[in-house]
């Protein structure tokens, strides 16, 4: 085990001439923001840099403005044997999707992540489950590289920080200090975040109403603390951006009578992408782990096959020991 992984990662990146940075599948602002912040800094130092992810085929619309240097390339343009590979915000190798094999093919690998469920992988592991977001760790690496923050790098870091902390509601003092540093470096919080978090097409309002109308409250589940769940059918998953679909769980999590919220998003005939949220009394990462997923104690996910009812049954069963463990 590397004694100081942040400094080790910084040394590797400082000396690197060719770097491939990977975000996880369906990249969010934390994953892509981390990769782009590091990538922009490295490109401006003269390195050959590319950023990629397995799926979807293009950068989510709201995150495109972060890629100011055009660093994102399709998987087909990623070298078969990268010199230095950096995985950002991937809780486990499978989160890299079809690019997972590059972990074995690369000359050297660095993993930067903050998920508690991460089993550990890569030659250098910058892993801190106490960090609010992976951009916090990317920021540490950039500081160890003595990289001055410019507005473009700062925007990438701020986007990941504000989204992964739910608008700073789960941010500690250090994260707030980091946010202040990023604003001083040139971030305009309103201009950056409103398109990412608070802008949706009008048609989404009607679709959201239908999804919320399907919500079911089960007060006896999750150890009697309450479970609320809904499903997003395939036609709505296809019609709207990931930005819309992924926010649904955060709407239903506001239910006062439920500790745990679950959103089922249909991504195949019998396949569901599941988002779980907790208010703190239930470890949803432990529950997700029992069905092949992972994440954080308050926010986790998994992909399951079956009917919606079968998936919900599996989740109810997984939540029972997670609730008992937290109670104990």
mmCIF file of C-alpha atoms in Angstrom:
data_model
loop_
_atom_site.group_PDB
_atom_site.id
_atom_site.type_symbol
_atom_site.label_atom_id
_atom_site.label_comp_id
_atom_site.label_asym_id
_atom_site.label_seq_id
_atom_site.Cartn_x
_atom_site.Cartn_y
_atom_site.Cartn_z
ATOM 1 C CA UNK A 1 0.000 0.000 0.000
ATOM 2 C CA UNK A 2 1.316 3.452 -0.957
ATOM 3 C CA UNK A 3 2.110 5.483 2.173
ATOM 4 C CA UNK A 4 0.831 8.811 0.802
ATOM 5 C CA UNK A 5 -1.403 8.107 -2.195
ATOM 6 C CA UNK A 6 -2.202 11.782 -2.852
ATOM 7 C CA UNK A 7 1.469 12.684 -3.206
ATOM 8 C CA UNK A 8 2.143 9.515 -5.192
ATOM 9 C CA UNK A 9 -0.691 10.314 -7.603
ATOM 10 C CA UNK A 10 0.527 13.902 -7.884
ATOM 11 C CA UNK A 11 4.071 12.737 -8.694
ATOM 12 C CA UNK A 12 2.825 10.369 -11.389
ATOM 13 C CA UNK A 13 0.632 13.032 -12.989
ATOM 14 C CA UNK A 14 3.351 15.670 -12.801
ATOM 15 C CA UNK A 15 5.780 13.455 -14.727
ATOM 16 C CA UNK A 16 3.232 11.948 -17.137
ATOM 17 C CA UNK A 17 3.293 12.859 -20.814
ATOM 18 C CA UNK A 18 0.223 10.838 -21.847
ATOM 19 C CA UNK A 19 -2.772 10.437 -19.516
ATOM 20 C CA UNK A 20 -6.181 8.782 -19.947
ATOM 21 C CA UNK A 21 -8.832 9.726 -17.393
ATOM 22 C CA UNK A 22 -12.028 7.703 -17.081
ATOM 23 C CA UNK A 23 -15.360 8.707 -15.574
ATOM 24 C CA UNK A 24 -17.875 6.053 -14.603
ATOM 25 C CA UNK A 25 -20.761 4.996 -16.810
ATOM 26 C CA UNK A 26 -23.553 7.576 -16.976
ATOM 27 C CA UNK A 27 -21.111 10.194 -15.666
ATOM 28 C CA UNK A 28 -22.299 12.820 -13.220
ATOM 29 C CA UNK A 29 -20.749 16.157 -12.308
ATOM 30 C CA UNK A 30 -18.517 14.611 -9.652
ATOM 31 C CA UNK A 31 -17.067 11.905 -11.875
ATOM 32 C CA UNK A 32 -16.679 13.956 -15.051
ATOM 33 C CA UNK A 33 -15.776 17.117 -13.128
ATOM 34 C CA UNK A 34 -12.904 15.300 -11.400
ATOM 35 C CA UNK A 35 -11.595 13.887 -14.670
ATOM 36 C CA UNK A 36 -11.872 17.193 -16.516
ATOM 37 C CA UNK A 37 -10.328 19.268 -13.706
ATOM 38 C CA UNK A 38 -7.269 17.026 -13.708
ATOM 39 C CA UNK A 39 -7.289 16.795 -17.493
ATOM 40 C CA UNK A 40 -7.407 20.554 -18.060
ATOM 41 C CA UNK A 41 -4.511 21.096 -15.660
ATOM 42 C CA UNK A 42 -2.448 18.364 -17.327
ATOM 43 C CA UNK A 43 -3.158 19.563 -20.867
ATOM 44 C CA UNK A 44 -2.067 23.072 -19.930
ATOM 45 C CA UNK A 45 1.167 21.567 -18.626
ATOM 46 C CA UNK A 46 1.792 20.041 -22.043
ATOM 47 C CA UNK A 47 0.620 16.449 -21.557
ATOM 48 C CA UNK A 48 -1.428 14.525 -24.089
ATOM 49 C CA UNK A 49 -4.770 14.063 -22.350
ATOM 50 C CA UNK A 50 -8.024 12.310 -23.123
ATOM 51 C CA UNK A 51 -11.142 11.854 -20.982
ATOM 52 C CA UNK A 52 -13.683 9.142 -21.706
ATOM 53 C CA UNK A 53 -16.467 6.939 -20.343
ATOM 54 C CA UNK A 54 -18.185 3.806 -21.595
ATOM 55 C CA UNK A 55 -21.772 5.033 -21.827
ATOM 56 C CA UNK A 56 -23.708 7.005 -23.020
ATOM 57 C CA UNK A 57 -22.446 8.066 -26.444
ATOM 58 C CA UNK A 58 -22.045 11.726 -25.522
ATOM 59 C CA UNK A 59 -21.495 14.018 -22.547
ATOM 60 C CA UNK A 60 -24.706 14.814 -20.638
ATOM 61 C CA UNK A 61 -26.030 18.104 -21.966
ATOM 62 C CA UNK A 62 -25.688 20.042 -18.726
ATOM 63 C CA UNK A 63 -22.037 19.022 -18.283
ATOM 64 C CA UNK A 64 -20.816 19.892 -21.787
ATOM 65 C CA UNK A 65 -19.740 23.426 -20.827
ATOM 66 C CA UNK A 66 -17.160 21.922 -18.441
ATOM 67 C CA UNK A 67 -15.172 20.424 -21.332
ATOM 68 C CA UNK A 68 -13.608 23.713 -22.434
ATOM 69 C CA UNK A 69 -10.601 22.075 -24.125
ATOM 70 C CA UNK A 70 -12.497 19.311 -25.925
ATOM 71 C CA UNK A 71 -10.802 16.558 -23.936
ATOM 72 C CA UNK A 72 -13.684 14.056 -24.023
ATOM 73 C CA UNK A 73 -13.257 11.341 -26.649
ATOM 74 C CA UNK A 74 -15.329 8.222 -27.439
ATOM 75 C CA UNK A 75 -14.111 4.859 -26.146
ATOM 76 C CA UNK A 76 -12.902 3.970 -29.643
ATOM 77 C CA UNK A 77 -10.234 6.693 -29.346
ATOM 78 C CA UNK A 78 -8.841 5.454 -26.038
ATOM 79 C CA UNK A 79 -5.488 3.636 -26.414
ATOM 80 C CA UNK A 80 -5.605 -0.116 -25.973
ATOM 81 C CA UNK A 81 -2.702 0.157 -23.505
ATOM 82 C CA UNK A 82 -2.776 3.581 -21.831
ATOM 83 C CA UNK A 83 0.500 4.760 -20.313
ATOM 84 C CA UNK A 84 -1.219 6.198 -17.238
ATOM 85 C CA UNK A 85 -4.876 5.519 -16.494
ATOM 86 C CA UNK A 86 -6.853 7.462 -13.870
ATOM 87 C CA UNK A 87 -10.305 6.207 -12.788
ATOM 88 C CA UNK A 88 -12.441 8.955 -11.234
ATOM 89 C CA UNK A 89 -15.377 8.296 -8.892
ATOM 90 C CA UNK A 90 -15.741 4.627 -9.847
ATOM 91 C CA UNK A 91 -16.908 2.785 -6.723
ATOM 92 C CA UNK A 92 -15.714 -0.484 -8.227
ATOM 93 C CA UNK A 93 -14.107 -1.576 -11.512
ATOM 94 C CA UNK A 94 -17.459 -2.576 -13.012
ATOM 95 C CA UNK A 95 -18.530 1.082 -12.895
ATOM 96 C CA UNK A 96 -16.144 1.673 -15.797
ATOM 97 C CA UNK A 97 -18.367 -0.509 -17.974
ATOM 98 C CA UNK A 98 -16.796 -1.714 -21.214
ATOM 99 C CA UNK A 99 -13.581 0.196 -20.383
ATOM 100 C CA UNK A 100 -12.925 -1.856 -17.264
ATOM 101 C CA UNK A 101 -10.346 -4.002 -19.083
ATOM 102 C CA UNK A 102 -8.049 -0.973 -19.338
ATOM 103 C CA UNK A 103 -7.228 -1.355 -15.649
ATOM 104 C CA UNK A 104 -5.281 -4.490 -16.575
ATOM 105 C CA UNK A 105 -3.887 -3.150 -19.840
ATOM 106 C CA UNK A 106 -2.549 0.198 -18.607
ATOM 107 C CA UNK A 107 1.085 0.744 -17.669
ATOM 108 C CA UNK A 108 0.136 2.412 -14.362
ATOM 109 C CA UNK A 109 -3.284 2.965 -12.803
ATOM 110 C CA UNK A 110 -4.550 5.531 -10.308
ATOM 111 C CA UNK A 111 -7.946 5.296 -8.631
ATOM 112 C CA UNK A 112 -9.520 8.433 -7.120
ATOM 113 C CA UNK A 113 -12.782 7.819 -5.280
ATOM 114 C CA UNK A 114 -14.782 8.526 -2.117
ATOM 115 C CA UNK A 115 -17.265 5.627 -1.976
ATOM 116 C CA UNK A 116 -17.233 3.630 1.235
ATOM 117 C CA UNK A 117 -18.137 0.457 -0.673
ATOM 118 C CA UNK A 118 -15.036 0.721 -2.906
ATOM 119 C CA UNK A 119 -13.059 -2.560 -2.545
ATOM 120 C CA UNK A 120 -9.798 -0.882 -3.557
ATOM 121 C CA UNK A 121 -8.151 -1.236 -6.975
ATOM 122 C CA UNK A 122 -5.371 0.342 -9.001
ATOM 123 C CA UNK A 123 -1.651 0.771 -8.393
ATOM 124 C CA UNK A 124 -2.200 4.036 -6.498
ATOM 125 C CA UNK A 125 -5.432 4.371 -4.524
ATOM 126 C CA UNK A 126 -6.594 7.826 -3.532
ATOM 127 C CA UNK A 127 -9.595 6.600 -1.571
ATOM 128 C CA UNK A 128 -11.242 8.543 1.256
ATOM 129 C CA UNK A 129 -14.819 7.631 2.229
ATOM 130 C CA UNK A 130 -14.929 10.720 4.473
ATOM 131 C CA UNK A 131 -14.526 13.075 1.502
ATOM 132 C CA UNK A 132 -17.847 14.569 0.453
ATOM 133 C CA UNK A 133 -17.077 14.112 -3.244
ATOM 134 C CA UNK A 134 -14.360 12.786 -5.510
ATOM 135 C CA UNK A 135 -13.627 16.364 -6.626
ATOM 136 C CA UNK A 136 -12.401 16.980 -3.073
ATOM 137 C CA UNK A 137 -9.727 14.354 -3.670
ATOM 138 C CA UNK A 138 -8.953 15.678 -7.146
ATOM 139 C CA UNK A 139 -8.475 19.080 -5.511
ATOM 140 C CA UNK A 140 -5.997 17.549 -3.052
ATOM 141 C CA UNK A 141 -4.035 16.004 -5.909
ATOM 142 C CA UNK A 142 -3.964 19.307 -7.803
ATOM 143 C CA UNK A 143 -2.687 21.088 -4.691
ATOM 144 C CA UNK A 144 0.030 18.459 -4.277
ATOM 145 C CA UNK A 145 0.980 19.157 -7.901
ATOM 146 C CA UNK A 146 1.182 22.893 -7.071
ATOM 147 C CA UNK A 147 -1.378 23.617 -9.790
ATOM 148 C CA UNK A 148 -2.867 27.117 -9.482
ATOM 149 C CA UNK A 149 -6.640 27.078 -9.823
ATOM 150 C CA UNK A 150 -7.958 28.828 -12.907
ATOM 151 C CA UNK A 151 -11.685 29.434 -13.580
ATOM 152 C CA UNK A 152 -12.034 26.402 -15.886
ATOM 153 C CA UNK A 153 -10.554 23.928 -13.396
ATOM 154 C CA UNK A 154 -12.467 25.567 -10.539
ATOM 155 C CA UNK A 155 -15.800 25.217 -12.365
ATOM 156 C CA UNK A 156 -15.260 21.483 -12.834
ATOM 157 C CA UNK A 157 -14.483 21.032 -9.152
ATOM 158 C CA UNK A 158 -17.360 23.220 -7.960
ATOM 159 C CA UNK A 159 -19.909 21.406 -10.147
ATOM 160 C CA UNK A 160 -19.002 18.072 -8.560
ATOM 161 C CA UNK A 161 -18.896 19.501 -5.056
ATOM 162 C CA UNK A 162 -22.289 21.196 -5.099
ATOM 163 C CA UNK A 163 -24.108 18.292 -6.749
ATOM 164 C CA UNK A 164 -22.626 15.517 -4.605
ATOM 165 C CA UNK A 165 -23.383 17.428 -1.396
ATOM 166 C CA UNK A 166 -26.983 18.182 -2.433
ATOM 167 C CA UNK A 167 -26.361 21.892 -2.545
ATOM 168 C CA UNK A 168 -23.879 21.754 0.387
ATOM 169 C CA UNK A 169 -26.421 20.192 2.750
ATOM 170 C CA UNK A 170 -24.022 17.318 3.464
ATOM 171 C CA UNK A 171 -20.833 19.385 3.208
ATOM 172 C CA UNK A 172 -18.474 19.799 6.135
ATOM 173 C CA UNK A 173 -16.392 22.828 7.005
ATOM 174 C CA UNK A 174 -13.491 21.838 4.743
ATOM 175 C CA UNK A 175 -15.817 21.472 1.762
ATOM 176 C CA UNK A 176 -17.234 24.943 2.401
ATOM 177 C CA UNK A 177 -13.703 26.324 2.585
ATOM 178 C CA UNK A 178 -12.919 24.597 -0.693
ATOM 179 C CA UNK A 179 -16.035 26.139 -2.249
ATOM 180 C CA UNK A 180 -14.890 29.594 -1.147
ATOM 181 C CA UNK A 181 -11.498 28.971 -2.746
ATOM 182 C CA UNK A 182 -13.161 27.925 -6.002
ATOM 183 C CA UNK A 183 -15.376 31.018 -6.040
ATOM 184 C CA UNK A 184 -12.313 33.179 -5.473
ATOM 185 C CA UNK A 185 -10.726 31.409 -8.448
ATOM 186 C CA UNK A 186 -13.529 32.603 -10.706
ATOM 187 C CA UNK A 187 -16.600 30.379 -10.301
ATOM 188 C CA UNK A 188 -20.001 32.032 -10.741
ATOM 189 C CA UNK A 189 -22.166 29.646 -8.646
ATOM 190 C CA UNK A 190 -25.540 30.737 -10.025
ATOM 191 C CA UNK A 191 -24.448 30.768 -13.637
ATOM 192 C CA UNK A 192 -22.748 27.393 -13.331
ATOM 193 C CA UNK A 193 -25.254 25.458 -11.226
ATOM 194 C CA UNK A 194 -28.656 26.671 -12.427
ATOM 195 C CA UNK A 195 -28.379 24.860 -15.795
ATOM 196 C CA UNK A 196 -27.139 21.707 -14.066
ATOM 197 C CA UNK A 197 -29.617 21.459 -11.173
ATOM 198 C CA UNK A 198 -32.521 23.827 -11.749
ATOM 199 C CA UNK A 199 -33.378 23.845 -15.450
ATOM 200 C CA UNK A 200 -35.743 21.316 -17.051
ATOM 201 C CA UNK A 201 -37.951 21.192 -20.178
ATOM 202 C CA UNK A 202 -41.612 22.100 -19.679
ATOM 203 C CA UNK A 203 -42.791 18.625 -20.783
ATOM 204 C CA UNK A 204 -40.924 17.185 -17.840
ATOM 205 C CA UNK A 205 -43.417 18.705 -15.410
ATOM 206 C CA UNK A 206 -46.262 16.510 -16.680
ATOM 207 C CA UNK A 207 -44.054 13.412 -16.762
ATOM 208 C CA UNK A 208 -42.827 14.120 -13.242
ATOM 209 C CA UNK A 209 -46.424 14.426 -12.086
ATOM 210 C CA UNK A 210 -47.198 10.979 -13.487
ATOM 211 C CA UNK A 211 -44.132 9.445 -11.873
ATOM 212 C CA UNK A 212 -44.942 10.985 -8.496
ATOM 213 C CA UNK A 213 -48.552 9.792 -8.785
ATOM 214 C CA UNK A 214 -47.180 6.233 -8.883
ATOM 215 C CA UNK A 215 -45.373 6.699 -5.563
ATOM 216 C CA UNK A 216 -46.209 4.189 -2.852
ATOM 217 C CA UNK A 217 -45.589 4.669 0.873
ATOM 218 C CA UNK A 218 -44.944 1.553 2.977
ATOM 219 C CA UNK A 219 -44.653 2.692 6.611
ATOM 220 C CA UNK A 220 -43.850 -0.786 7.947
ATOM 221 C CA UNK A 221 -40.826 -1.358 5.706
ATOM 222 C CA UNK A 222 -37.196 -0.428 6.446
ATOM 223 C CA UNK A 223 -37.564 -1.650 9.987
ATOM 224 C CA UNK A 224 -40.721 0.350 10.527
ATOM 225 C CA UNK A 225 -38.998 3.599 9.538
ATOM 226 C CA UNK A 226 -40.866 3.775 6.257
ATOM 227 C CA UNK A 227 -40.128 3.189 2.580
ATOM 228 C CA UNK A 228 -41.381 5.314 -0.310
ATOM 229 C CA UNK A 229 -40.838 4.187 -3.886
ATOM 230 C CA UNK A 230 -41.825 4.933 -7.439
ATOM 231 C CA UNK A 231 -40.854 3.810 -10.911
ATOM 232 C CA UNK A 232 -39.866 5.606 -14.099
ATOM 233 C CA UNK A 233 -41.009 3.653 -17.122
ATOM 234 C CA UNK A 234 -38.819 3.060 -20.149
ATOM 235 C CA UNK A 235 -40.650 5.589 -22.320
ATOM 236 C CA UNK A 236 -39.869 8.409 -19.884
ATOM 237 C CA UNK A 237 -36.280 7.239 -19.389
ATOM 238 C CA UNK A 238 -35.894 7.453 -23.175
ATOM 239 C CA UNK A 239 -37.708 10.802 -23.562
ATOM 240 C CA UNK A 240 -35.803 12.790 -20.983
ATOM 241 C CA UNK A 241 -32.228 13.504 -20.030
ATOM 242 C CA UNK A 242 -30.390 11.690 -17.262
ATOM 243 C CA UNK A 243 -30.460 15.053 -15.486
ATOM 244 C CA UNK A 244 -34.244 14.793 -15.135
ATOM 245 C CA UNK A 245 -34.588 11.082 -14.434
ATOM 246 C CA UNK A 246 -31.900 10.945 -11.751
ATOM 247 C CA UNK A 247 -33.481 13.763 -9.722
ATOM 248 C CA UNK A 248 -36.715 11.876 -9.050
ATOM 249 C CA UNK A 249 -35.370 10.006 -6.044
ATOM 250 C CA UNK A 250 -34.436 13.324 -4.442
ATOM 251 C CA UNK A 251 -38.033 14.507 -4.820
ATOM 252 C CA UNK A 252 -39.607 11.469 -3.183
ATOM 253 C CA UNK A 253 -36.947 11.399 -0.447
ATOM 254 C CA UNK A 254 -38.645 14.498 0.979
ATOM 255 C CA UNK A 255 -41.521 12.270 2.188
ATOM 256 C CA UNK A 256 -41.772 12.910 5.925
ATOM 257 C CA UNK A 257 -43.117 9.438 6.716
ATOM 258 C CA UNK A 258 -40.288 7.500 5.024
ATOM 259 C CA UNK A 259 -36.660 7.050 6.015
ATOM 260 C CA UNK A 260 -35.753 5.359 2.731
ATOM 261 C CA UNK A 261 -36.633 6.417 -0.818
ATOM 262 C CA UNK A 262 -36.248 4.184 -3.878
ATOM 263 C CA UNK A 263 -36.617 5.111 -7.544
ATOM 264 C CA UNK A 264 -36.749 2.339 -10.127
ATOM 265 C CA UNK A 265 -35.711 3.453 -13.621
ATOM 266 C CA UNK A 266 -36.537 0.995 -16.388
ATOM 267 C CA UNK A 267 -33.520 0.574 -18.673
ATOM 268 C CA UNK A 268 -34.561 -2.681 -20.366
ATOM 269 C CA UNK A 269 -37.530 -5.014 -20.691
ATOM 270 C CA UNK A 270 -36.700 -6.578 -17.328
ATOM 271 C CA UNK A 271 -33.810 -4.399 -16.165
ATOM 272 C CA UNK A 272 -34.008 -1.599 -13.617
ATOM 273 C CA UNK A 273 -31.467 0.971 -12.503
ATOM 274 C CA UNK A 274 -32.242 1.557 -8.832
ATOM 275 C CA UNK A 275 -31.436 4.661 -6.767
ATOM 276 C CA UNK A 276 -31.686 4.450 -2.974
ATOM 277 C CA UNK A 277 -31.600 7.333 -0.512
ATOM 278 C CA UNK A 278 -31.638 7.425 3.274
ATOM 279 C CA UNK A 279 -32.020 10.245 5.772
ATOM 280 C CA UNK A 280 -29.322 8.692 7.946
ATOM 281 C CA UNK A 281 -30.945 5.937 10.006
ATOM 282 C CA UNK A 282 -30.558 3.195 7.375
ATOM 283 C CA UNK A 283 -27.352 2.219 5.577
ATOM 284 C CA UNK A 284 -28.521 1.966 1.983
ATOM 285 C CA UNK A 285 -24.983 1.171 0.793
ATOM 286 C CA UNK A 286 -25.147 -2.047 2.804
ATOM 287 C CA UNK A 287 -28.540 -2.835 1.292
ATOM 288 C CA UNK A 288 -27.300 -2.090 -2.220
ATOM 289 C CA UNK A 289 -24.291 -4.312 -1.625
ATOM 290 C CA UNK A 290 -26.566 -7.271 -0.929
ATOM 291 C CA UNK A 291 -28.074 -6.963 -4.420
ATOM 292 C CA UNK A 292 -24.848 -6.295 -6.291
ATOM 293 C CA UNK A 293 -24.645 -2.516 -5.984
ATOM 294 C CA UNK A 294 -22.886 -0.029 -3.730
ATOM 295 C CA UNK A 295 -22.466 3.585 -2.776
ATOM 296 C CA UNK A 296 -22.682 5.637 0.399
ATOM 297 C CA UNK A 297 -24.670 5.053 3.571
ATOM 298 C CA UNK A 298 -27.154 7.769 2.558
ATOM 299 C CA UNK A 299 -27.058 7.329 -1.242
ATOM 300 C CA UNK A 300 -26.522 4.136 -3.186
ATOM 301 C CA UNK A 301 -27.577 2.307 -6.302
ATOM 302 C CA UNK A 302 -27.755 -1.012 -8.105
ATOM 303 C CA UNK A 303 -28.967 -2.603 -11.325
ATOM 304 C CA UNK A 304 -31.372 -5.516 -11.019
ATOM 305 C CA UNK A 305 -33.283 -7.754 -13.414
ATOM 306 C CA UNK A 306 -36.895 -8.839 -13.046
ATOM 307 C CA UNK A 307 -40.312 -7.273 -12.852
ATOM 308 C CA UNK A 308 -40.723 -4.087 -10.841
ATOM 309 C CA UNK A 309 -42.423 -6.093 -8.080
ATOM 310 C CA UNK A 310 -39.596 -8.634 -7.994
ATOM 311 C CA UNK A 311 -36.998 -5.884 -7.761
ATOM 312 C CA UNK A 312 -38.913 -4.210 -4.932
ATOM 313 C CA UNK A 313 -39.149 -7.518 -3.075
ATOM 314 C CA UNK A 314 -35.375 -7.926 -3.353
ATOM 315 C CA UNK A 315 -34.828 -4.407 -2.053
ATOM 316 C CA UNK A 316 -37.210 -4.869 0.883
ATOM 317 C CA UNK A 317 -35.311 -7.999 1.848
ATOM 318 C CA UNK A 318 -31.959 -6.220 1.545
ATOM 319 C CA UNK A 319 -33.108 -3.251 3.603
ATOM 320 C CA UNK A 320 -34.089 -5.445 6.546
ATOM 321 C CA UNK A 321 -30.534 -6.431 7.619
ATOM 322 C CA UNK A 322 -29.222 -2.962 6.751
ATOM 323 C CA UNK A 323 -31.804 -1.469 9.092
ATOM 324 C CA UNK A 324 -30.963 -3.965 11.813
ATOM 325 C CA UNK A 325 -27.228 -3.270 11.445
ATOM 326 C CA UNK A 326 -27.718 0.479 11.797
ATOM 327 C CA UNK A 327 -30.028 -0.017 14.782
ATOM 328 C CA UNK A 328 -27.425 -2.210 16.464
#
